[in-house]
N, C-alpha and C. Protein backbone atom coordinates (compact mmCIF):
# COMPACT_ATOMS: atom_id res chain seq x y z
N MET A 1 -29.53 -17.55 79.80
CA MET A 1 -30.13 -18.77 78.62
C MET A 1 -29.30 -18.33 77.31
N PRO A 2 -28.71 -19.74 77.16
CA PRO A 2 -27.31 -20.01 76.61
C PRO A 2 -28.30 -19.21 75.02
N PRO A 3 -26.71 -19.13 74.54
CA PRO A 3 -26.74 -18.60 73.07
C PRO A 3 -27.49 -18.98 71.97
N PRO A 4 -28.32 -19.21 71.13
CA PRO A 4 -28.75 -19.99 69.94
C PRO A 4 -27.09 -21.38 69.43
N LYS A 5 -28.11 -21.88 69.20
CA LYS A 5 -26.81 -23.12 68.15
C LYS A 5 -26.34 -22.25 67.09
N THR A 6 -26.73 -21.66 66.83
CA THR A 6 -26.19 -21.26 65.64
C THR A 6 -25.40 -20.18 65.43
N THR A 7 -26.25 -19.23 66.56
CA THR A 7 -24.70 -18.30 67.63
C THR A 7 -23.33 -19.03 68.03
N VAL A 8 -23.40 -19.88 68.08
CA VAL A 8 -22.21 -20.82 68.96
C VAL A 8 -21.61 -21.40 67.95
N ILE A 9 -21.68 -21.38 66.76
CA ILE A 9 -21.42 -22.51 65.88
C ILE A 9 -20.70 -20.89 64.76
N LEU A 10 -21.30 -19.87 64.69
CA LEU A 10 -20.61 -19.12 64.30
C LEU A 10 -19.57 -18.33 64.33
N ALA A 11 -19.15 -18.15 65.52
CA ALA A 11 -18.64 -17.79 66.48
C ALA A 11 -16.89 -18.62 66.79
N GLN A 12 -17.70 -19.67 66.64
CA GLN A 12 -16.33 -20.45 67.03
C GLN A 12 -15.79 -20.56 65.22
N PHE A 13 -16.24 -20.48 64.04
CA PHE A 13 -15.97 -20.36 62.59
C PHE A 13 -15.44 -19.32 62.63
N PHE A 14 -15.81 -17.94 63.44
CA PHE A 14 -14.79 -16.86 63.77
C PHE A 14 -13.80 -16.64 64.31
N ILE A 15 -14.05 -17.80 65.24
CA ILE A 15 -12.36 -18.06 66.55
C ILE A 15 -11.65 -18.81 65.88
N ALA A 16 -12.24 -19.69 65.52
CA ALA A 16 -11.41 -20.77 64.15
C ALA A 16 -10.41 -19.86 63.03
N LEU A 17 -11.34 -18.88 62.61
CA LEU A 17 -10.64 -18.26 61.61
C LEU A 17 -9.66 -17.24 61.73
N MET A 18 -10.04 -16.72 63.11
CA MET A 18 -8.53 -15.74 63.19
C MET A 18 -7.34 -16.47 63.98
N MET A 19 -7.93 -17.25 64.85
CA MET A 19 -6.62 -17.61 65.62
C MET A 19 -6.03 -19.13 64.49
N ALA A 20 -6.38 -19.18 63.47
CA ALA A 20 -4.95 -19.73 62.32
C ALA A 20 -4.73 -19.23 61.62
N PHE A 21 -5.68 -17.79 61.38
CA PHE A 21 -4.52 -16.49 60.30
C PHE A 21 -3.54 -16.42 61.13
N LEU A 22 -3.60 -15.76 62.73
CA LEU A 22 -2.34 -15.69 63.40
C LEU A 22 -2.05 -16.55 63.72
N MET A 23 -1.99 -17.78 64.11
CA MET A 23 -1.04 -19.16 64.28
C MET A 23 -0.11 -18.92 63.01
N THR A 24 -0.64 -19.34 62.32
CA THR A 24 -0.04 -19.71 61.05
C THR A 24 1.19 -18.34 60.48
N GLY A 25 0.62 -17.35 60.92
CA GLY A 25 1.38 -15.84 60.35
C GLY A 25 2.51 -16.46 61.24
N ILE A 26 2.70 -16.43 62.43
CA ILE A 26 3.11 -16.13 63.53
C ILE A 26 4.18 -17.47 63.27
N PHE A 27 3.41 -18.46 63.11
CA PHE A 27 4.97 -20.05 62.91
C PHE A 27 5.62 -19.78 61.22
N THR A 28 4.86 -19.34 60.46
CA THR A 28 5.79 -18.97 59.28
C THR A 28 6.50 -18.12 59.50
N ALA A 29 6.00 -17.42 60.12
CA ALA A 29 7.50 -15.91 60.21
C ALA A 29 8.65 -16.00 61.26
N PHE A 30 8.51 -17.04 62.04
CA PHE A 30 9.50 -17.53 62.73
C PHE A 30 10.70 -17.65 62.17
N PRO A 31 10.65 -18.79 61.40
CA PRO A 31 11.62 -19.59 60.47
C PRO A 31 11.91 -18.69 59.46
N THR A 32 10.96 -18.44 58.71
CA THR A 32 11.45 -17.60 57.79
C THR A 32 12.24 -16.07 57.49
N GLY A 33 11.78 -15.68 58.79
CA GLY A 33 12.33 -14.27 59.13
C GLY A 33 11.91 -12.87 58.43
N PHE A 34 10.89 -13.42 57.92
CA PHE A 34 9.95 -12.28 56.83
C PHE A 34 10.55 -12.12 55.45
N ALA A 35 11.41 -13.94 55.28
CA ALA A 35 11.81 -13.26 53.75
C ALA A 35 10.96 -13.44 53.10
N PRO A 36 11.67 -13.03 51.70
CA PRO A 36 10.64 -12.91 50.54
C PRO A 36 10.32 -14.14 49.75
N GLY A 37 8.53 -14.47 49.98
CA GLY A 37 7.83 -15.22 49.26
C GLY A 37 7.43 -15.83 51.01
N TRP A 38 7.01 -15.00 52.21
CA TRP A 38 6.49 -15.51 53.07
C TRP A 38 5.34 -15.58 53.42
N VAL A 39 4.86 -14.71 52.65
CA VAL A 39 3.37 -13.98 52.55
C VAL A 39 2.33 -15.36 51.83
N GLY A 40 3.12 -15.56 51.16
CA GLY A 40 2.42 -16.99 50.13
C GLY A 40 2.66 -17.93 50.82
N LEU A 41 3.99 -19.24 51.79
CA LEU A 41 3.87 -19.81 52.20
C LEU A 41 2.39 -19.42 53.43
N TRP A 42 2.37 -18.11 53.97
CA TRP A 42 1.89 -18.29 55.25
C TRP A 42 0.28 -18.76 54.82
N LEU A 43 0.01 -18.09 53.50
CA LEU A 43 -1.29 -18.16 53.19
C LEU A 43 -1.70 -19.90 53.46
N GLY A 44 -0.67 -20.22 52.42
CA GLY A 44 -0.97 -21.71 52.09
C GLY A 44 -1.15 -22.43 53.18
N ARG A 45 0.08 -22.12 53.94
CA ARG A 45 -0.99 -22.99 55.60
C ARG A 45 -2.37 -22.76 56.46
N PHE A 46 -2.65 -21.45 55.99
CA PHE A 46 -3.53 -20.72 56.68
C PHE A 46 -4.87 -21.73 55.62
N VAL A 47 -4.42 -21.15 54.38
CA VAL A 47 -5.71 -22.93 53.89
C VAL A 47 -5.68 -24.42 54.01
N ILE A 48 -4.62 -24.82 54.79
CA ILE A 48 -4.90 -26.05 55.23
C ILE A 48 -5.28 -26.02 56.53
N ALA A 49 -5.05 -25.24 57.81
CA ALA A 49 -4.86 -24.85 58.95
C ALA A 49 -6.33 -24.42 59.39
N MET A 50 -7.33 -23.42 58.46
CA MET A 50 -8.77 -23.14 58.34
C MET A 50 -9.74 -24.03 59.27
N PRO A 51 -10.27 -25.03 58.02
CA PRO A 51 -11.08 -26.25 58.41
C PRO A 51 -10.81 -27.28 59.50
N ILE A 52 -9.35 -27.49 59.72
CA ILE A 52 -8.93 -28.00 60.20
C ILE A 52 -9.03 -27.36 62.20
N ALA A 53 -8.88 -26.08 62.14
CA ALA A 53 -9.19 -25.50 63.54
C ALA A 53 -10.36 -25.89 63.18
N PHE A 54 -11.74 -25.03 62.52
CA PHE A 54 -12.69 -25.51 62.65
C PHE A 54 -13.79 -26.71 63.18
N VAL A 55 -13.36 -27.06 62.19
CA VAL A 55 -13.74 -28.67 63.00
C VAL A 55 -13.11 -29.04 64.44
N LEU A 56 -11.59 -29.15 64.40
CA LEU A 56 -11.61 -29.26 65.74
C LEU A 56 -12.22 -28.54 67.02
N SER A 57 -12.50 -26.88 66.68
CA SER A 57 -13.14 -26.04 67.67
C SER A 57 -14.88 -27.09 67.62
N LEU A 58 -15.16 -27.84 66.89
CA LEU A 58 -16.78 -28.17 67.56
C LEU A 58 -16.74 -29.14 67.65
N GLY A 59 -16.27 -29.66 68.07
CA GLY A 59 -15.66 -30.93 69.21
C GLY A 59 -14.68 -30.30 70.54
N VAL A 60 -14.11 -29.01 70.29
CA VAL A 60 -13.44 -29.07 71.59
C VAL A 60 -13.84 -27.92 72.68
N GLY A 61 -15.11 -26.88 71.62
CA GLY A 61 -15.94 -26.14 72.24
C GLY A 61 -16.41 -26.51 72.94
N PRO A 62 -17.90 -27.45 72.96
CA PRO A 62 -18.99 -28.26 74.17
C PRO A 62 -17.95 -28.16 75.21
N LEU A 63 -16.68 -28.41 74.76
CA LEU A 63 -15.60 -29.38 76.22
C LEU A 63 -15.47 -28.24 77.32
N ALA A 64 -15.06 -27.06 76.33
CA ALA A 64 -15.08 -25.87 77.27
C ALA A 64 -15.96 -25.55 77.76
N PHE A 65 -17.14 -25.50 77.18
CA PHE A 65 -18.16 -24.29 77.48
C PHE A 65 -18.65 -25.39 79.19
N PHE A 66 -18.00 -26.64 79.10
CA PHE A 66 -18.93 -27.31 80.57
C PHE A 66 -17.90 -27.02 81.66
N PRO A 67 -16.57 -26.98 81.72
CA PRO A 67 -15.89 -26.48 82.92
C PRO A 67 -16.18 -24.97 82.94
N ALA A 68 -15.91 -24.09 81.60
CA ALA A 68 -16.55 -22.84 82.47
C ALA A 68 -17.91 -22.39 82.87
N SER A 69 -18.68 -23.17 82.15
CA SER A 69 -19.82 -23.24 83.23
C SER A 69 -20.00 -23.80 84.37
N ARG A 70 -19.33 -24.73 85.20
CA ARG A 70 -18.97 -25.43 86.29
C ARG A 70 -18.69 -24.31 87.18
N LEU A 71 -17.33 -23.47 86.32
CA LEU A 71 -16.32 -23.17 87.34
C LEU A 71 -17.03 -22.07 87.49
N ILE A 72 -17.87 -21.00 86.27
CA ILE A 72 -19.27 -19.96 86.98
C ILE A 72 -19.89 -19.80 88.05
N ARG A 73 -20.47 -21.20 87.94
CA ARG A 73 -21.41 -21.66 88.59
C ARG A 73 -21.04 -21.41 90.46
N LEU A 74 -19.58 -22.35 90.26
CA LEU A 74 -19.06 -22.11 91.36
C LEU A 74 -18.55 -20.85 92.27
N LEU A 75 -18.44 -19.98 91.58
CA LEU A 75 -17.80 -18.54 91.73
C LEU A 75 -18.68 -17.60 92.56
N THR A 76 -19.97 -18.55 91.71
CA THR A 76 -21.57 -17.53 92.18
C THR A 76 -21.66 -18.15 93.03
N LEU A 77 -21.86 -19.68 93.44
CA LEU A 77 -21.81 -19.94 94.72
C LEU A 77 -21.39 -19.47 95.76
N SER A 78 -20.05 -19.40 95.98
CA SER A 78 -18.70 -18.90 96.98
C SER A 78 -18.89 -17.43 97.10
N ARG A 79 -19.55 -16.30 96.73
CA ARG A 79 -19.64 -15.29 96.66
C ARG A 79 -21.00 -14.70 97.46
N SER A 80 -22.37 -16.44 96.79
CA SER A 80 -23.54 -15.59 97.56
C SER A 80 -23.52 -16.08 99.41
N ALA A 81 -22.30 -17.36 98.91
CA ALA A 81 -22.50 -18.39 100.54
C ALA A 81 -21.83 -17.37 101.22
N GLY A 82 -20.10 -16.38 100.99
CA GLY A 82 -19.45 -15.73 101.39
C GLY A 82 -19.83 -14.31 102.45
């Protein structure tokens, strides 16, 4: 049974939150080398990236679930046939 729609949307929100936080932190630290003020720059980039990441995850999430479910189905069929 698939998870309820609310659970999927909430999970996508948390995934987007964590990914935006980590990715903006990494890509801010590389060019600045943890120079003074990099945390403020990071947080500014995170505030911009988070809503974009969430909206994109809502579109990409269903696209990712489709091949994942197909692959699981194929693997399950191949195990039961073999």
